[in-house]
XYZ file of C-alpha atoms in Angstrom:
545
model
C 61.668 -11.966 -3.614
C 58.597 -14.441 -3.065
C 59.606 -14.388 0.855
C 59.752 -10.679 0.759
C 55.904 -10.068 -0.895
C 55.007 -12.348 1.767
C 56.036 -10.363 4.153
C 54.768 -7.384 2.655
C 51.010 -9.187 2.724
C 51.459 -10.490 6.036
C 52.354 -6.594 7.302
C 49.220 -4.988 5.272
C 46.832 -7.747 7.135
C 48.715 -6.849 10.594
C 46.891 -3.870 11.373
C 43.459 -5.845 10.631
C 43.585 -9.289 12.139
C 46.721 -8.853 14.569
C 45.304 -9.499 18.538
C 47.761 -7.277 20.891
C 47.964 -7.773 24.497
C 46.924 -4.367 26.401
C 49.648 -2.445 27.194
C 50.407 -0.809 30.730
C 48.635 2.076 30.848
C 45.693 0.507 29.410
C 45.820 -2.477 32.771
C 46.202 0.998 34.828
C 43.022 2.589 33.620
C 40.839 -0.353 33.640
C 41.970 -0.998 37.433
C 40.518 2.543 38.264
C 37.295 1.815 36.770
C 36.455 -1.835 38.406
C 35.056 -1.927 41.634
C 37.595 -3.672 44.392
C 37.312 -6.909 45.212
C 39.683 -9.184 47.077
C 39.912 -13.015 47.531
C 37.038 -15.702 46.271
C 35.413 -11.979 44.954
C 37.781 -12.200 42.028
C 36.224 -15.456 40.806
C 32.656 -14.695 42.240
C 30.583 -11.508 42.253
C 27.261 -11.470 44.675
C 26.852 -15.866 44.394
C 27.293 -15.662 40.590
C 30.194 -16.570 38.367
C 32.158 -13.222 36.378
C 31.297 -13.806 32.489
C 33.708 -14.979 30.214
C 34.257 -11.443 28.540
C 33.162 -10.651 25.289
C 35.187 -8.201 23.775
C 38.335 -9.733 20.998
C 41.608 -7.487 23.303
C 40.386 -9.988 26.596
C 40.359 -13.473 24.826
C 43.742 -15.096 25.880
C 45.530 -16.528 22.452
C 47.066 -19.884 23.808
C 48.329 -22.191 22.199
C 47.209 -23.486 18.614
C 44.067 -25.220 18.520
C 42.956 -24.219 21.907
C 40.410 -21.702 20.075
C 36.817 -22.116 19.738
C 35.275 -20.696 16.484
C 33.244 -18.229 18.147
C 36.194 -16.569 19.802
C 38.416 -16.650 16.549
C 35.869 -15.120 14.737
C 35.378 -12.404 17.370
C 39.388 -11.996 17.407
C 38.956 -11.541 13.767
C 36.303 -9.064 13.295
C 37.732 -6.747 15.900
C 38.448 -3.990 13.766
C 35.252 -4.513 10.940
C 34.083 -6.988 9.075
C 36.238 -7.760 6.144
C 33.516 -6.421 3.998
C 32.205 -3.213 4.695
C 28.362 -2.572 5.991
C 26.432 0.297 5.736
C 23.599 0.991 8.443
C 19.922 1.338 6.565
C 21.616 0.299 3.165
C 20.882 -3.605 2.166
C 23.227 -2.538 -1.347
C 26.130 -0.437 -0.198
C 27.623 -1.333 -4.296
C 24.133 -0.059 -5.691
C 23.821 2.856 -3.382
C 27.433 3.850 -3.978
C 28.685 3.964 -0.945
C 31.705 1.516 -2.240
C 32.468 2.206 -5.072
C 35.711 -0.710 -5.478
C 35.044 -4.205 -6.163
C 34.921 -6.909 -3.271
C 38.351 -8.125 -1.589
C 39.139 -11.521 -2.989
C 38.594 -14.054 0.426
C 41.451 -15.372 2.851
C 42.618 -18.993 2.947
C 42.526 -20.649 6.223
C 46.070 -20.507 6.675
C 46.122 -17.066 6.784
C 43.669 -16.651 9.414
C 45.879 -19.045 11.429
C 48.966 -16.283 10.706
C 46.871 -13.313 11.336
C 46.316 -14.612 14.551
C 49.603 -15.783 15.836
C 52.083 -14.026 13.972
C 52.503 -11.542 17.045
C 51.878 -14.506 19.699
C 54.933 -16.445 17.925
C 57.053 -13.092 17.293
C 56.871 -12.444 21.553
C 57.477 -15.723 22.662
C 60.996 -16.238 19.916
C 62.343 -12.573 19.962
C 65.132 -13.884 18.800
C 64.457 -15.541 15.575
C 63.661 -13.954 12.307
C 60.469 -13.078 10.512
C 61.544 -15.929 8.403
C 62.184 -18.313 10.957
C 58.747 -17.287 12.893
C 56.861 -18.004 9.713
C 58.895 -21.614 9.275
C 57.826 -22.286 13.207
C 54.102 -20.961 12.294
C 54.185 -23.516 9.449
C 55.524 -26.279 11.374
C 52.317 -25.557 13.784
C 49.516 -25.319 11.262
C 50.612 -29.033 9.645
C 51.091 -29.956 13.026
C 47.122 -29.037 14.063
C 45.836 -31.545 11.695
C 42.866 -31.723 10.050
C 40.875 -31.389 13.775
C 42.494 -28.154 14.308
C 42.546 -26.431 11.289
C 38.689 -27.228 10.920
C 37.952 -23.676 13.212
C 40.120 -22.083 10.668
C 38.788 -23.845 7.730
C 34.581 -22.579 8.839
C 36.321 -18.923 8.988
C 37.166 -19.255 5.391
C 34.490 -20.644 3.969
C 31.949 -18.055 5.480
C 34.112 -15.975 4.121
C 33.982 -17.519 0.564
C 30.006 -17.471 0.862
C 29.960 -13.723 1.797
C 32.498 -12.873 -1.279
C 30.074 -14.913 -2.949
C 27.348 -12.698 -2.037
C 29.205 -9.428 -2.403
C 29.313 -10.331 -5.942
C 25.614 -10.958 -6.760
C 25.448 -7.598 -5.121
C 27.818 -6.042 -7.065
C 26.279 -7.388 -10.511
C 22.724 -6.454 -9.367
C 23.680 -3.038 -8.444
C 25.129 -2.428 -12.395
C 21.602 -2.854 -13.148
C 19.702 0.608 -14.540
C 16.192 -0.177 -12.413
C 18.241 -1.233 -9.467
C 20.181 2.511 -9.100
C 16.325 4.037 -9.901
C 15.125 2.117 -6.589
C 11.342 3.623 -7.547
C 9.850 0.983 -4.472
C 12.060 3.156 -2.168
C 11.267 6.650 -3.363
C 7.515 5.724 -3.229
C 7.886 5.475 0.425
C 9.744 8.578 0.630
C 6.978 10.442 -1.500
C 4.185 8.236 1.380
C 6.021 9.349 4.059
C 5.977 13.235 2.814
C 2.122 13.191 2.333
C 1.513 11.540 5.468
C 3.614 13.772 7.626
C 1.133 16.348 6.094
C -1.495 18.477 9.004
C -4.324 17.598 6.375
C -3.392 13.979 6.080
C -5.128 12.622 9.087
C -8.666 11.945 7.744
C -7.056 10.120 4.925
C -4.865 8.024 6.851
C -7.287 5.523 8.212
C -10.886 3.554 5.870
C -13.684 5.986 5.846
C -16.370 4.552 8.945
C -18.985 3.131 7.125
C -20.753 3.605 10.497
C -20.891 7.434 10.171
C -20.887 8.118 6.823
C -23.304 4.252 5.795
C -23.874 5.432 2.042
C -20.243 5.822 1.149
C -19.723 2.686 -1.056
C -22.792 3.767 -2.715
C -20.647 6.131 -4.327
C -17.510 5.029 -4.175
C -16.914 1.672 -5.718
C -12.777 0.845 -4.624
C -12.270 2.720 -1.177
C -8.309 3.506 -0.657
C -6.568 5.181 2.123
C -2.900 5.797 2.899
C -2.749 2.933 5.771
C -3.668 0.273 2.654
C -1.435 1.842 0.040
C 1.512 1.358 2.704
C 0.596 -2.103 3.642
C 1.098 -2.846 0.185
C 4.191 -1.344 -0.173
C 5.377 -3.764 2.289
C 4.124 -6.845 0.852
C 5.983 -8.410 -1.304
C 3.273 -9.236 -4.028
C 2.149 -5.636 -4.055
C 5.842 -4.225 -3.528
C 6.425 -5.967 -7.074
C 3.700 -4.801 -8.613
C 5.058 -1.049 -7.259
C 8.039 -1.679 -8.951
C 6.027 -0.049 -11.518
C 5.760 3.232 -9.826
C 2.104 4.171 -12.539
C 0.420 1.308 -10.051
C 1.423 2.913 -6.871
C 0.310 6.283 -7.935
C -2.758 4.866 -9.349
C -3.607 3.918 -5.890
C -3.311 7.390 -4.337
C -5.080 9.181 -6.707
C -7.678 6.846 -6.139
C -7.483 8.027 -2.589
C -8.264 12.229 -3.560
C -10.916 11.039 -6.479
C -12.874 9.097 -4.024
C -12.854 11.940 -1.931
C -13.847 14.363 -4.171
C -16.319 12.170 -5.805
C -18.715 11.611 -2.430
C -18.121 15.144 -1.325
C -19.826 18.374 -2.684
C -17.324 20.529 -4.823
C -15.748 23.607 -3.828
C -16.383 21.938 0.130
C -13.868 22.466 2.466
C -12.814 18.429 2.578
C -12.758 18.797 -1.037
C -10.429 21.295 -1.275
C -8.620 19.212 1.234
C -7.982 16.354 -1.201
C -7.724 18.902 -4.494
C -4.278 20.604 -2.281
C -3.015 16.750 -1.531
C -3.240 15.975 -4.771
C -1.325 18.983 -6.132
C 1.463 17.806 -3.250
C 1.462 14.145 -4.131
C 1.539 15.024 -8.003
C 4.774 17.452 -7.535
C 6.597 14.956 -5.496
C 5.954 11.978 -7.358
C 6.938 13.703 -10.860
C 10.184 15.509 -8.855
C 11.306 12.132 -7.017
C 10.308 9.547 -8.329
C 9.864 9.457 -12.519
C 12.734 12.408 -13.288
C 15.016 10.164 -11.523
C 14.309 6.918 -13.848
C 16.562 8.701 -16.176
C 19.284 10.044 -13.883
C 21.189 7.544 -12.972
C 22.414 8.401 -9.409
C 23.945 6.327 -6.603
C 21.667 6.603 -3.476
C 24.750 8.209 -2.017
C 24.827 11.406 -4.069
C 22.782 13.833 -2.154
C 21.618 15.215 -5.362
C 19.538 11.587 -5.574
C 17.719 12.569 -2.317
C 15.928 16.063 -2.567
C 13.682 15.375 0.659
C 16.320 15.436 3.330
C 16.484 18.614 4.991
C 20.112 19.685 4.669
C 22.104 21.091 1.680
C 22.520 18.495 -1.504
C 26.104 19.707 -1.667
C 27.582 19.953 1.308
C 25.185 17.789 3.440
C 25.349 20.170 6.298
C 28.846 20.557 6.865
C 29.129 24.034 6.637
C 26.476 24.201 9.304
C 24.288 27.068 7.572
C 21.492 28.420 9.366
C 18.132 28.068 8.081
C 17.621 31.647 7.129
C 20.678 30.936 4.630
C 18.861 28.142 2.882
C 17.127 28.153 -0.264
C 14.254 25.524 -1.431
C 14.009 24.294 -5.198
C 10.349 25.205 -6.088
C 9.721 22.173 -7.925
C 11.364 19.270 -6.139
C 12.212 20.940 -2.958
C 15.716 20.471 -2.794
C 16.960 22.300 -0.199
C 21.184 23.933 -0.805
C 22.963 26.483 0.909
C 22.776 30.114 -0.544
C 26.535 30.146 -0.689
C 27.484 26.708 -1.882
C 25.679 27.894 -5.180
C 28.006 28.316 -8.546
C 26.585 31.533 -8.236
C 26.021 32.773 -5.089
C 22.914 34.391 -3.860
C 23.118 38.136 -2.165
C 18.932 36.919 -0.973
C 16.311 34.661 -1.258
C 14.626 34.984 -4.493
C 10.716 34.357 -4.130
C 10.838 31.596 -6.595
C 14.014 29.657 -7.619
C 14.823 26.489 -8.688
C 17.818 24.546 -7.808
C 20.320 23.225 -10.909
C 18.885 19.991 -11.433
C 15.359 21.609 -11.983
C 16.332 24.301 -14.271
C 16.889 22.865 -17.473
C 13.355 21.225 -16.810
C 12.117 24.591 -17.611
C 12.472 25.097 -20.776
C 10.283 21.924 -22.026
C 8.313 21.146 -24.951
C 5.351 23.679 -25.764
C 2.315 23.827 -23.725
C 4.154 21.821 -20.800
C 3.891 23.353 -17.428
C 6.501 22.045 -14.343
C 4.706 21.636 -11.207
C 5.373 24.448 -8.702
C 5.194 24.795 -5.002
C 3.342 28.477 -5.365
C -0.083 26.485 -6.391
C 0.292 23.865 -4.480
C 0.454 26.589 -1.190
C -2.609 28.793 -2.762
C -4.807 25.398 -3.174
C -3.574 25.034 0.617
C -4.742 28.291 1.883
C -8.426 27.452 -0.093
C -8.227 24.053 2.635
C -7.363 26.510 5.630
C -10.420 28.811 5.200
C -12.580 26.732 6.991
C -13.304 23.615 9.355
C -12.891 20.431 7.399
C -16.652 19.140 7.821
C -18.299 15.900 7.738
C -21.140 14.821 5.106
C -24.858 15.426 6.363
C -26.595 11.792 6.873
C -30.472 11.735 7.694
C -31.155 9.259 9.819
C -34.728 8.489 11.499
C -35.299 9.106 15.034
C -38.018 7.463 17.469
C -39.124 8.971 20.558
C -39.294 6.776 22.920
C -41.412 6.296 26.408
C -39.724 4.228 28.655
C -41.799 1.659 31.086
C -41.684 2.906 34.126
C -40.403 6.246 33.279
C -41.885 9.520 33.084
C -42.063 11.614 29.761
C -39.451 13.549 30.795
C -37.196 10.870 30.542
C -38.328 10.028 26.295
C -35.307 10.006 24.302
C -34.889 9.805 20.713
C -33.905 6.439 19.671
C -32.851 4.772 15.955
C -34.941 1.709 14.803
C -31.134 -0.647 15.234
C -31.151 0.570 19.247
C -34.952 -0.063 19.844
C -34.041 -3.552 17.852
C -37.662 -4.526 17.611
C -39.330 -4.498 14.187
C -42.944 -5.925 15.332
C -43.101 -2.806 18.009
C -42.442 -0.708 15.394
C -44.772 -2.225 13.177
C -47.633 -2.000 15.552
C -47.213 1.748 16.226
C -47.261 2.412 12.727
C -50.193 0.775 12.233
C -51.640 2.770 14.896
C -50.395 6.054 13.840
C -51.635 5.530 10.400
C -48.019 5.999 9.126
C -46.274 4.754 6.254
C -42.162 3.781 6.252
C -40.854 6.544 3.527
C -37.954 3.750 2.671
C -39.724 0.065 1.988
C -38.836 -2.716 4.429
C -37.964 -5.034 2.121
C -34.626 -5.042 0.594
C -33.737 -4.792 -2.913
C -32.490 -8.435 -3.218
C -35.406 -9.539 -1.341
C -37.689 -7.750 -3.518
C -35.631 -9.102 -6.783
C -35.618 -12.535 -5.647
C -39.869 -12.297 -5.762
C -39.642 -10.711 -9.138
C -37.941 -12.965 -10.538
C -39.670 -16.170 -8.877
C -42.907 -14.702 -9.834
C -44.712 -16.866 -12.869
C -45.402 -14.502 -15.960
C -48.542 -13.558 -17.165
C -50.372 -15.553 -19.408
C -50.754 -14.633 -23.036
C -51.213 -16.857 -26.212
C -47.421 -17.946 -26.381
C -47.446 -19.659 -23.239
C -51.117 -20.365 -22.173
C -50.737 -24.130 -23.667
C -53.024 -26.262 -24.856
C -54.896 -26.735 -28.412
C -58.056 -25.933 -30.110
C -59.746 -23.161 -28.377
C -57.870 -23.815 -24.659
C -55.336 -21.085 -25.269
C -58.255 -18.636 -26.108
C -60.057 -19.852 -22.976
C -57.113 -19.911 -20.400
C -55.898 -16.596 -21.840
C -59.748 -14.880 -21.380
C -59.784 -16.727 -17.969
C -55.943 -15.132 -16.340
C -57.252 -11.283 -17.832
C -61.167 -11.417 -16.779
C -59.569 -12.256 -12.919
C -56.892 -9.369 -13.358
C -60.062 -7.063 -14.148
C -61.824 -7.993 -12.038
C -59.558 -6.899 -9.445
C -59.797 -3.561 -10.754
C -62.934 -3.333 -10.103
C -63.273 -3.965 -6.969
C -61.273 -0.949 -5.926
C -63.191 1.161 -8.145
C -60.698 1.724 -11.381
C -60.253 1.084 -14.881
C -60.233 -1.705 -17.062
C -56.395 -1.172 -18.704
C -57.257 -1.482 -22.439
C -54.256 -4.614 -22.341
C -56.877 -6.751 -20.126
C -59.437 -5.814 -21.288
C -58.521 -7.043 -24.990
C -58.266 -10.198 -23.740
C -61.248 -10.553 -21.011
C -63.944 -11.690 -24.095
C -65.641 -10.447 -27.262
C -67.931 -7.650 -25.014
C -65.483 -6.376 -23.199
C -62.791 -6.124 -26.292
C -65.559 -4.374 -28.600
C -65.904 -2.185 -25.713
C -62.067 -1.112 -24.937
C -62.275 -0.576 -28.684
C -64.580 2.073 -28.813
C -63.301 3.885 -26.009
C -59.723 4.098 -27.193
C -61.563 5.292 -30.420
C -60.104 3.247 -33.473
C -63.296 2.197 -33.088
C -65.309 1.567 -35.676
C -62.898 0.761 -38.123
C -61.449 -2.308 -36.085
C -64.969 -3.435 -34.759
C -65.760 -3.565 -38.560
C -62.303 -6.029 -39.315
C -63.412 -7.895 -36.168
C -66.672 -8.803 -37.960
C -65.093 -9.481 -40.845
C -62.756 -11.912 -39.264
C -65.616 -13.904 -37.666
C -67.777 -14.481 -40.562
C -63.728 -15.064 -42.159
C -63.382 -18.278 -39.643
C -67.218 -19.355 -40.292
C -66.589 -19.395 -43.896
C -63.752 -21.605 -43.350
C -65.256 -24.002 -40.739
C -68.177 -24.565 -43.546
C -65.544 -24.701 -46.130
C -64.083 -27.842 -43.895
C -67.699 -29.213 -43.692
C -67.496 -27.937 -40.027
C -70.789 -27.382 -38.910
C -70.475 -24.650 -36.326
C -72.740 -24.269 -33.046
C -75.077 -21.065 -32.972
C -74.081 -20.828 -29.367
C -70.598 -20.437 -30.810
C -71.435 -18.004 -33.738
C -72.972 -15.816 -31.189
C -70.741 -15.619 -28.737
C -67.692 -15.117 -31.300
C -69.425 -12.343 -32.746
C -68.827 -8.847 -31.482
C -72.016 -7.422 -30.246
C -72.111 -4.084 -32.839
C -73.013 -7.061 -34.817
């Protein structure tokens, strides 16, 4: 019985792993399709040596341990690898496209049988199955540890890609794994981009053209960034949360709609995009958190073109296809539960219809507004924000004055020319020519004015050096012919403080306190047996006194 499920597991790896020698007919067809040669051209082709070939049916099986591990392993992946791969698919287990668990790995000794089971069976016809596999073991303990080392590799890589089959496997049984939002964020990228209106957001806004833009816009965006980061892997993680991803590309239509006049063409440009991206990131990428579909159900793929049912098999035309106003799904009118005599004008396919009866005051995003905000883009030329910039006519040396052109103050590129015809013109610059750091850095270097607090000194210094800073302020203003500010002139001396008093018109009531606070300060001078000057009672006095 144990010989017999041998057998039985020797004949179920046959059709995988067995080499066969190419029969007749085969020799006969690949003798019409060589070119002829004769002689030394069998071994030599034009000077240069024919190639060992590549393919697993030409590698002669010798004897035992005459095998590299290059050609064993091309013998034994002839038919497939032993574990299935699936083209654009890094999870085949997560994507469902296998849906059984990995196949446990081979031993080295059964590599060795696949191999020359047949080879063995051809040269003894004679003998047995059991007697070929007694022979076959006989040669394996025979190879030694040398020779069974090829054999040995092939089962280990083996053992490391079971390995990895099964961290697969776990990772796809994982609920954010089968969501795969990183991957439907480039599908909903890809969408927009494909887009006619697309192109002016697809590329950073020329701060060359358009130089006050990041007065207005604080974090530019466009769709080349928000695709770079979906490709690197610090950002990709951080789109793993799908709200950061579409917090990007709104940022994208706000930016645009901020710095542009509203009810513009460009903005109604980015207001249509944003209706787009908002449908298609609801419809493919958040409902879906919640599904729970393999990658290989159609239904979890609502932007390929063909029907989510019968993937195109039927081969419907186009004019037989109906699109799911809310995802865009697209299925075949007939492959419906209920099929559909003609295109309704709005319809939704089955996933999306229980999506419309939601909770009160919800609304499901529709395709029909999304196309009317699209025909508000297409009434007009998208145009480009009006920038004033100043022009200098220039007269070239050795030109005539038919040859002036208008110039900006970067191409003419000298400031001191400019300067000097300004001067002569009797112009002014409308903008200032210092910049505002320039002009902050001064401000803020500047010494400020001196008042009581911070005049320094004792006695009567403060009084003195106070008097001293506002008399040279005013006296500034009068040399170009304008008022004393009452501020200075408060502080420029007794005259001049009596005198801003009365013309601001509080007038005699505070001329009367300032009396009274100068014979207040004589009092208490004599009170100290301080005997004060009469130069200094006079000049302290106001002179209403």
């Amino acid at each position: 019985k144990k010989h017999k499920a041998l057998i039985d597991r020797l004949d179920e790896l046959e059709g995988r792993m067995m080499v066969t020698e190419r029969n007749d007919d085969d020799d006969e067809e690949e003798e019409e399709t060589e070119s002829p040669a004769t002689g030394d051209e069998n071994q030599r082709t034009n000077g240069e040596e024919k190639k060992e070939p590549e393919t697993s049916d030409e590698i002669e099986i010798g004897e035992p341990g005459s095998l590299s591990v290059d050609q064993l392993r091309k013998i034994v992946n002839k038919d497939g690898s032993f574990y299935p791969q699936v083209e654009g698919c890094d999870n085949p287990y997560r994507d469902g496209y296998i849906t059984e668990p990995p196949k446990k790995p081979r031993a080295s000794y059964l590599f060795f049988q696949g191999i020359y089971r047949q080879v063995y069976q051809k040269k003894h016809p004679d003998k047995s199955l059991g007697e070929i596999m007694t022979l076959m073991g006989e040669a394996w303990r025979g190879l030694g540890e040398d020779g069974q080392a090829p054999f040995t590799q092939l089962a280990r890589e083996e053992m490391a890609q079971y390995e990895n089959e099964k961290a697969l496997l776990e990772k796809a049984e994982k609920a954010s794994e089968v969501w795969q939002p990183l991957r439907r964020c480039e599908m909903v990228l890809n969408r927009i981009s494909e887009d006619g209106f697309a192109g002016i957001f697809q590329e950073p806004v020329d701060l060359e053209e358009f130089p006050d833009y990041e007065e207005f816009v604080e974090h530019p965006m466009d769709l080349s960034a928000v695709r770079a980061k979906l490709k690197e892997t610090a950002w990709a993680r951080k789109y793993q949360a799908p709200e950061n991803f579409a917090r990007d590309m709104r940022k994208i239509w706000n930016n645009c709609k901020i710095y542009n006049q509203h009810g513009s063409a460009i903005w109604h440009v980015a207001d249509y995009l944003s209706k787009q991206f908002e449908r298609l990131y609801h419809s493919w990428v958040l409902e879906f958190r919640t599904k729970y579909l393999r990658w290989a159900d159609p239904r979890a793929r609502p932007w390929e073109q063909s029907c989510r049912k019968c993937e195109g098999e039927h081969g419907t035309p186009d004019e037989k296809m109906v699109s799911c106003d809310h995802c865009g799904a697209h299925y075949c009118m007939t492959c419906l539960r209920r099929p559909l005599p003609e295109i309704p004008p709005v319809w939704h396919c089955p996933d999306c219809v229980p999506k419309l009866v939601g909770e009160k005051g919800s609304r499901m995003l529709s395709t029909v507004t999304e196309l009317a905000a699209r025909k508000r883009a297409e009434l007009g030329d998208i145009p480009k924000k009006t920038v004033l910039k100043r022009l200098f006519l220039v007269k070239w040396a050795g030109l005539g004055y038919e040859q002036c052109t208008w110039e900006t103050a970067e191409d003419i590129n000298d400031d001191e020319l400019i300067t000097e015809y300004r001067r002569l013109n009797n112009m002014t610059p409308n903008e200032p020519e210092l910049k505002y750091d320039d002009v902050r850095s001064v401000l803020d270097a500047a010494s400020a004015y001196i008042n009581h607090e911070n005049a320094g000194g004792s006695a009567f210094i403060p009084d003195l050096r106070c008097q001293l800073y506002s008399q040279t302020r005013a006296l500034q203003f009068c040399k170009f012919g304008m008022d004393i500010p009452d501020a200075v002139a408060l502080e420029c001396g007794p005259k001049t403080r009596a005198s801003a008093l009365f013309a601001v018109g509080e007038q005699r009531g505070q001329a009367v306190e300032e009396a009274v606070a100068a014979v207040s300060d004589i009092v208490e001078q004599i009170a100290h047996t301080e005997r004060p000057s009469s130069k200094l009672l006079h000049e302290s006095l106001p002179p209403c006194l």
